[in-house]
Amino acid sequence: MNISRIPANPDPATAAAEVSKVFEGIAALDLTLPEGAGAPVVPEVEAPGIWVSAAGADAADGVIVYVHGGGFVHRMPDLIAYYAHRLSAQAARPVFVSHYRLAPADPYPAPLDDVVAAYEQLLASGLPAERITLLGESSGGALVLSALLRLKSSGVELPAGAITISPLTDFTLSAPSIDAAAEPGVDRAMLTHITDQYLAGAPRDESPQSPYHGDLSGLPPLLMLVGDAEAFLDDTLRFASAASSAGTKVEVDVYESLTHAFQITAVDPQSATGAGLLDRLSGWIDERAGAAPRTR
């Protein structure tokens, strides 16, 4: 396991404040996508979701399946599409934004079924597994890891790699940082409530729904990002350590002073943290799922 400590940019106080500032400014942000952003030449996917593609993005170079956060119960379609467009522009790849079913109306395994279906339908369309990257944040990160375990157990070819940002990995909620971080809005009571809604009686200590408790051998390369001031810090570090011990290649980036959902800075073109994050994601994807030979 390779752990990198990412210094706050430009300093801890400013970087931490920037996350709050971006959250507070979302309501005033123009989330309109450029004309044609949702209509690239892409494989058909019947699973719930939308394609988002920036100018110059080409499915021949691969695609990203993006699984958003929101505690398994919430979705902001315009915001996640805007975030996906920023990612598509940086990575020069179309992004399939999963609109997986939401709890409590559709608890586990329905959300996981939708993420797995999207990936399997991409494979069925003829897109090679080595051209697909899964990316999930928070609850979406949990779904990405769960999807890898489900796909592996089914004998399905796994993607080139997977990226998680601040995922919940252990649904027993036994990670010490959940309490130690004292992070506003992400406390044990809230996490117990949302995981109860998602699991709907499924065991907290079994996979694939609780990824930490699965067989973590044979997974594709993982990049796991997390803030060092957030409640899910140990969920990332413990999972990464267990996966690495099982033989999976894992890189962990720990961002100084940042709290949960710091990836929201990527929607702000003026954010140094967001720019660095998008650069890191796109660079890692390029290394794992390099561009296919161009025919034009």
CSV table of C-alpha atoms in Angstrom, one decimal:
chain,number,residue,atom,x,y,z
A,1,MET,CA,0.0,0.0,0.0
A,2,ASN,CA,1.3,3.4,-1.0
A,3,ILE,CA,0.1,6.3,1.1
A,4,SER,CA,0.7,9.9,0.0
A,5,ARG,CA,0.0,12.9,2.2
A,6,ILE,CA,-1.4,15.8,0.1
A,7,PRO,CA,-0.5,19.2,1.7
A,8,ALA,CA,-3.3,21.7,2.0
A,9,ASN,CA,-3.3,24.3,-0.7
A,10,PRO,CA,-2.4,27.0,0.0
A,11,ASP,CA,-2.6,26.4,3.7
A,12,PRO,CA,-4.7,24.2,6.1
A,13,ALA,CA,-7.1,26.9,7.2
A,14,THR,CA,-7.8,28.3,3.7
A,15,ALA,CA,-8.2,24.8,2.2
A,16,ALA,CA,-10.7,23.7,4.9
A,17,ALA,CA,-12.6,27.0,4.5
A,18,GLU,CA,-12.7,26.5,0.8
A,19,VAL,CA,-14.8,23.4,1.1
A,20,SER,CA,-17.4,25.2,3.1
A,21,LYS,CA,-17.4,28.1,0.8
A,22,VAL,CA,-18.1,25.9,-2.3
A,23,PHE,CA,-21.0,24.2,-0.5
A,24,GLU,CA,-22.5,27.5,0.5
A,25,GLY,CA,-22.2,28.8,-3.1
A,26,ILE,CA,-23.8,25.8,-4.8
A,27,ALA,CA,-27.3,27.4,-4.9
A,28,ALA,CA,-25.8,30.4,-6.9
A,29,LEU,CA,-23.7,28.3,-9.2
A,30,ASP,CA,-24.7,28.1,-12.9
A,31,LEU,CA,-24.9,24.3,-13.4
A,32,THR,CA,-26.0,24.6,-17.1
A,33,LEU,CA,-23.9,22.2,-19.3
A,34,PRO,CA,-22.7,23.2,-22.7
A,35,GLU,CA,-25.0,22.3,-25.6
A,36,GLY,CA,-24.3,18.7,-26.7
A,37,ALA,CA,-22.6,17.7,-23.4
A,38,GLY,CA,-25.0,14.8,-23.0
A,39,ALA,CA,-24.8,13.4,-26.5
A,40,PRO,CA,-21.4,11.8,-27.3
A,41,VAL,CA,-21.0,8.7,-29.3
A,42,VAL,CA,-21.2,6.2,-26.5
A,43,PRO,CA,-22.3,2.6,-25.8
A,44,GLU,CA,-26.0,2.1,-24.9
A,45,VAL,CA,-26.7,1.6,-21.2
A,46,GLU,CA,-30.2,0.7,-20.1
A,47,ALA,CA,-29.4,1.0,-16.4
A,48,PRO,CA,-30.6,4.2,-14.9
A,49,GLY,CA,-28.3,7.2,-15.5
A,50,ILE,CA,-27.1,9.7,-18.0
A,51,TRP,CA,-24.1,10.2,-20.2
A,52,VAL,CA,-22.1,13.4,-19.8
A,53,SER,CA,-19.3,14.3,-22.3
A,54,ALA,CA,-17.1,17.4,-22.6
A,55,ALA,CA,-15.8,18.5,-25.9
A,56,GLY,CA,-13.0,16.2,-27.1
A,57,ALA,CA,-14.0,13.3,-24.9
A,58,ASP,CA,-13.8,10.1,-26.8
A,59,ALA,CA,-15.2,6.7,-25.7
A,60,ALA,CA,-12.4,5.1,-27.8
A,61,ASP,CA,-10.1,6.2,-24.9
A,62,GLY,CA,-12.4,4.6,-22.4
A,63,VAL,CA,-15.2,5.7,-20.1
A,64,ILE,CA,-15.8,6.5,-16.4
A,65,VAL,CA,-18.7,5.2,-14.5
A,66,TYR,CA,-19.4,7.8,-11.8
A,67,VAL,CA,-21.4,6.7,-8.7
A,68,HIS,CA,-22.4,9.7,-6.6
A,69,GLY,CA,-22.7,10.1,-2.9
A,70,GLY,CA,-25.7,11.3,-0.9
A,71,GLY,CA,-26.1,8.7,1.9
A,72,PHE,CA,-27.9,6.2,-0.4
A,73,VAL,CA,-31.0,8.4,-0.2
A,74,HIS,CA,-30.4,11.6,-2.0
A,75,ARG,CA,-29.3,12.9,-5.4
A,76,MET,CA,-28.7,16.3,-6.9
A,77,PRO,CA,-28.9,15.6,-10.7
A,78,ASP,CA,-27.7,19.0,-11.9
A,79,LEU,CA,-24.8,19.1,-9.5
A,80,ILE,CA,-23.5,15.6,-10.2
A,81,ALA,CA,-23.9,16.2,-14.0
A,82,TYR,CA,-21.8,19.4,-13.7
A,83,TYR,CA,-19.2,17.6,-11.6
A,84,ALA,CA,-19.1,14.8,-14.2
A,85,HIS,CA,-18.7,17.3,-17.0
A,86,ARG,CA,-15.7,18.8,-15.2
A,87,LEU,CA,-14.2,15.3,-14.9
A,88,SER,CA,-14.9,14.5,-18.5
A,89,ALA,CA,-13.2,17.6,-19.7
A,90,GLN,CA,-10.1,16.8,-17.6
A,91,ALA,CA,-10.0,13.1,-18.4
A,92,ALA,CA,-11.1,13.4,-22.0
A,93,ARG,CA,-13.5,10.6,-21.5
A,94,PRO,CA,-17.3,10.3,-21.5
A,95,VAL,CA,-18.8,9.8,-18.0
A,96,PHE,CA,-21.8,7.6,-17.3
A,97,VAL,CA,-23.5,9.1,-14.2
A,98,SER,CA,-25.3,6.3,-12.4
A,99,HIS,CA,-28.8,7.3,-11.2
A,100,TYR,CA,-29.1,4.1,-9.0
A,101,ARG,CA,-32.3,3.6,-7.1
A,102,LEU,CA,-32.4,5.3,-3.7
A,103,ALA,CA,-33.3,4.0,-0.3
A,104,PRO,CA,-35.5,3.9,1.7
A,105,ALA,CA,-37.9,3.2,-1.2
A,106,ASP,CA,-35.4,0.9,-2.9
A,107,PRO,CA,-32.9,-0.4,-0.3
A,108,TYR,CA,-30.0,-2.9,-0.8
A,109,PRO,CA,-29.5,-4.6,-3.1
A,110,ALA,CA,-31.3,-2.4,-5.6
A,111,PRO,CA,-28.7,0.4,-5.7
A,112,LEU,CA,-25.9,-2.1,-6.1
A,113,ASP,CA,-27.8,-4.0,-8.8
A,114,ASP,CA,-28.1,-0.8,-10.8
A,115,VAL,CA,-24.4,0.0,-10.6
A,116,VAL,CA,-23.4,-3.6,-11.5
A,117,ALA,CA,-25.9,-3.6,-14.4
A,118,ALA,CA,-24.4,-0.4,-15.9
A,119,TYR,CA,-20.9,-1.9,-15.9
A,120,GLU,CA,-22.1,-5.3,-17.3
A,121,GLN,CA,-24.0,-3.5,-20.0
A,122,LEU,CA,-20.9,-1.5,-21.0
A,123,LEU,CA,-19.1,-4.8,-21.4
A,124,ALA,CA,-22.0,-6.3,-23.4
A,125,SER,CA,-21.8,-3.3,-25.7
A,126,GLY,CA,-18.3,-4.4,-26.7
A,127,LEU,CA,-16.3,-1.9,-24.5
A,128,PRO,CA,-13.3,-3.7,-23.1
A,129,ALA,CA,-13.0,-3.9,-19.3
A,130,GLU,CA,-9.5,-2.3,-19.5
A,131,ARG,CA,-11.2,0.9,-20.9
A,132,ILE,CA,-13.6,1.3,-18.0
A,133,THR,CA,-12.9,3.0,-14.7
A,134,LEU,CA,-15.3,3.1,-11.7
A,135,LEU,CA,-15.4,6.2,-9.5
A,136,GLY,CA,-17.5,6.6,-6.4
A,137,GLU,CA,-17.7,9.1,-3.5
A,138,SER,CA,-19.0,8.5,0.0
A,139,SER,CA,-22.0,6.1,-0.3
A,140,GLY,CA,-21.1,5.9,-4.0
A,141,GLY,CA,-17.6,4.7,-3.0
A,142,ALA,CA,-19.2,2.0,-1.0
A,143,LEU,CA,-21.3,0.9,-4.0
A,144,VAL,CA,-18.2,0.9,-6.2
A,145,LEU,CA,-16.3,-1.4,-3.8
A,146,SER,CA,-19.4,-3.6,-3.4
A,147,ALA,CA,-19.8,-3.8,-7.2
A,148,LEU,CA,-16.2,-5.0,-7.5
A,149,LEU,CA,-16.8,-7.8,-5.0
A,150,ARG,CA,-20.1,-8.8,-6.7
A,151,LEU,CA,-18.5,-8.8,-10.1
A,152,LYS,CA,-15.5,-10.8,-8.9
A,153,SER,CA,-17.7,-13.4,-7.3
A,154,SER,CA,-19.7,-13.7,-10.5
A,155,GLY,CA,-16.6,-14.3,-12.6
A,156,VAL,CA,-17.1,-11.0,-14.6
A,157,GLU,CA,-14.0,-9.3,-16.0
A,158,LEU,CA,-13.1,-6.4,-13.7
A,159,PRO,CA,-12.4,-2.8,-14.8
A,160,ALA,CA,-9.0,-1.3,-15.3
A,161,GLY,CA,-9.2,0.3,-11.9
A,162,ALA,CA,-11.5,1.9,-9.4
A,163,ILE,CA,-11.4,5.2,-7.5
A,164,THR,CA,-13.1,6.0,-4.2
A,165,ILE,CA,-13.4,9.3,-2.4
A,166,SER,CA,-14.2,9.1,1.3
A,167,PRO,CA,-16.1,5.8,1.1
A,168,LEU,CA,-18.0,4.1,3.9
A,169,THR,CA,-16.4,0.6,3.8
A,170,ASP,CA,-17.4,-1.0,7.1
A,171,PHE,CA,-21.1,-0.9,7.9
A,172,THR,CA,-20.5,-2.1,11.5
A,173,LEU,CA,-19.4,1.5,12.0
A,174,SER,CA,-16.5,0.4,14.0
A,175,ALA,CA,-13.9,2.8,12.6
A,176,PRO,CA,-12.4,4.9,15.4
A,177,SER,CA,-12.4,8.1,13.3
A,178,ILE,CA,-16.2,8.1,13.1
A,179,ASP,CA,-16.2,9.4,16.7
A,180,ALA,CA,-12.7,10.9,16.9
A,181,ALA,CA,-13.1,13.3,14.0
A,182,ALA,CA,-16.2,15.0,15.6
A,183,GLU,CA,-17.1,16.1,12.1
A,184,PRO,CA,-20.2,18.2,12.0
A,185,GLY,CA,-23.1,16.5,10.1
A,186,VAL,CA,-21.3,13.1,9.9
A,187,ASP,CA,-21.8,11.5,13.3
A,188,ARG,CA,-22.6,8.0,14.5
A,189,ALA,CA,-26.4,8.8,14.9
A,190,MET,CA,-26.7,10.0,11.3
A,191,LEU,CA,-24.6,7.1,9.9
A,192,THR,CA,-26.7,4.6,11.8
A,193,HIS,CA,-29.9,6.1,10.4
A,194,ILE,CA,-28.8,6.1,6.8
A,195,THR,CA,-27.2,2.7,6.8
A,196,ASP,CA,-30.3,1.3,8.5
A,197,GLN,CA,-32.4,2.7,5.6
A,198,TYR,CA,-30.0,1.3,3.0
A,199,LEU,CA,-29.4,-2.2,4.5
A,200,ALA,CA,-33.1,-2.8,5.4
A,201,GLY,CA,-32.1,-5.7,7.6
A,202,ALA,CA,-29.1,-7.0,5.6
A,203,PRO,CA,-26.2,-7.9,7.9
A,204,ARG,CA,-23.7,-5.1,8.6
A,205,ASP,CA,-20.7,-7.4,8.8
A,206,GLU,CA,-21.1,-9.3,5.5
A,207,SER,CA,-20.1,-8.5,1.9
A,208,PRO,CA,-20.7,-7.3,-0.7
A,209,GLN,CA,-22.9,-4.7,1.1
A,210,SER,CA,-20.1,-4.1,3.7
A,211,PRO,CA,-17.0,-4.2,1.5
A,212,TYR,CA,-14.4,-4.3,4.3
A,213,HIS,CA,-15.8,-7.8,5.3
A,214,GLY,CA,-15.3,-9.3,1.8
A,215,ASP,CA,-12.5,-11.2,0.1
A,216,LEU,CA,-10.3,-8.3,-1.1
A,217,SER,CA,-7.9,-10.4,-3.2
A,218,GLY,CA,-7.9,-10.2,-6.9
A,219,LEU,CA,-9.4,-6.7,-7.2
A,220,PRO,CA,-8.2,-4.2,-9.8
A,221,PRO,CA,-5.9,-1.4,-8.8
A,222,LEU,CA,-7.5,1.1,-6.4
A,223,LEU,CA,-7.0,4.8,-5.8
A,224,MET,CA,-8.6,5.8,-2.5
A,225,LEU,CA,-8.8,9.5,-1.5
A,226,VAL,CA,-9.8,10.8,1.9
A,227,GLY,CA,-9.4,13.9,4.1
A,228,ASP,CA,-7.5,13.6,7.3
A,229,ALA,CA,-10.1,15.5,9.2
A,230,GLU,CA,-13.1,13.5,8.2
A,231,ALA,CA,-15.1,10.7,9.9
A,232,PHE,CA,-14.4,8.2,7.2
A,233,LEU,CA,-10.6,8.4,7.4
A,234,ASP,CA,-10.3,5.0,9.0
A,235,ASP,CA,-12.8,3.4,6.7
A,236,THR,CA,-10.4,4.2,3.9
A,237,LEU,CA,-7.2,3.3,5.7
A,238,ARG,CA,-8.5,0.1,7.2
A,239,PHE,CA,-9.9,-1.1,3.8
A,240,ALA,CA,-6.8,-0.1,2.0
A,241,SER,CA,-4.6,-2.0,4.4
A,242,ALA,CA,-6.7,-5.1,4.2
A,243,ALA,CA,-6.9,-5.0,0.4
A,244,SER,CA,-3.1,-4.5,0.2
A,245,SER,CA,-2.5,-7.4,2.5
A,246,ALA,CA,-4.7,-9.5,0.2
A,247,GLY,CA,-2.5,-8.7,-2.7
A,248,THR,CA,-4.5,-5.8,-4.3
A,249,LYS,CA,-2.5,-2.8,-5.5
A,250,VAL,CA,-3.8,0.2,-3.5
A,251,GLU,CA,-2.8,3.9,-3.5
A,252,VAL,CA,-4.1,6.2,-0.8
A,253,ASP,CA,-4.1,10.0,-0.9
A,254,VAL,CA,-4.7,11.6,2.4
A,255,TYR,CA,-5.6,15.3,2.1
A,256,GLU,CA,-4.5,17.5,4.9
A,257,SER,CA,-7.2,19.3,6.9
A,258,LEU,CA,-10.0,18.4,4.6
A,259,THR,CA,-13.4,17.1,5.7
A,260,HIS,CA,-16.0,14.8,4.1
A,261,ALA,CA,-17.2,15.7,0.6
A,262,PHE,CA,-14.1,17.8,-0.2
A,263,GLN,CA,-14.4,16.7,-3.8
A,264,ILE,CA,-17.1,19.3,-4.2
A,265,THR,CA,-14.3,21.8,-4.7
A,266,ALA,CA,-13.9,20.3,-8.2
A,267,VAL,CA,-17.0,22.2,-9.4
A,268,ASP,CA,-15.3,25.5,-8.7
A,269,PRO,CA,-12.9,26.5,-11.6
A,270,GLN,CA,-11.1,28.8,-9.2
A,271,SER,CA,-10.4,26.2,-6.5
A,272,ALA,CA,-6.8,25.1,-6.2
A,273,THR,CA,-7.9,22.0,-4.3
A,274,GLY,CA,-10.4,21.1,-7.0
A,275,ALA,CA,-8.0,21.6,-9.8
A,276,GLY,CA,-5.4,19.3,-8.1
A,277,LEU,CA,-8.1,16.7,-7.5
A,278,LEU,CA,-9.2,16.6,-11.1
A,279,ASP,CA,-5.6,16.4,-12.3
A,280,ARG,CA,-4.9,13.5,-9.9
A,281,LEU,CA,-8.0,11.6,-11.0
A,282,SER,CA,-7.4,12.0,-14.7
A,283,GLY,CA,-3.7,11.2,-14.4
A,284,TRP,CA,-4.4,8.0,-12.5
A,285,ILE,CA,-7.1,6.9,-15.0
A,286,ASP,CA,-4.7,7.5,-17.9
A,287,GLU,CA,-2.1,5.3,-16.3
A,288,ARG,CA,-4.6,2.4,-15.7
A,289,ALA,CA,-6.8,2.7,-18.8
A,290,GLY,CA,-4.6,4.3,-21.4
A,291,ALA,CA,-6.1,5.6,-24.6
A,292,ALA,CA,-7.0,3.2,-27.3
A,293,PRO,CA,-5.2,3.6,-30.7
A,294,ARG,CA,-6.9,6.3,-32.7
A,295,THR,CA,-8.2,5.4,-36.1
A,296,ARG,CA,-9.1,8.9,-37.4
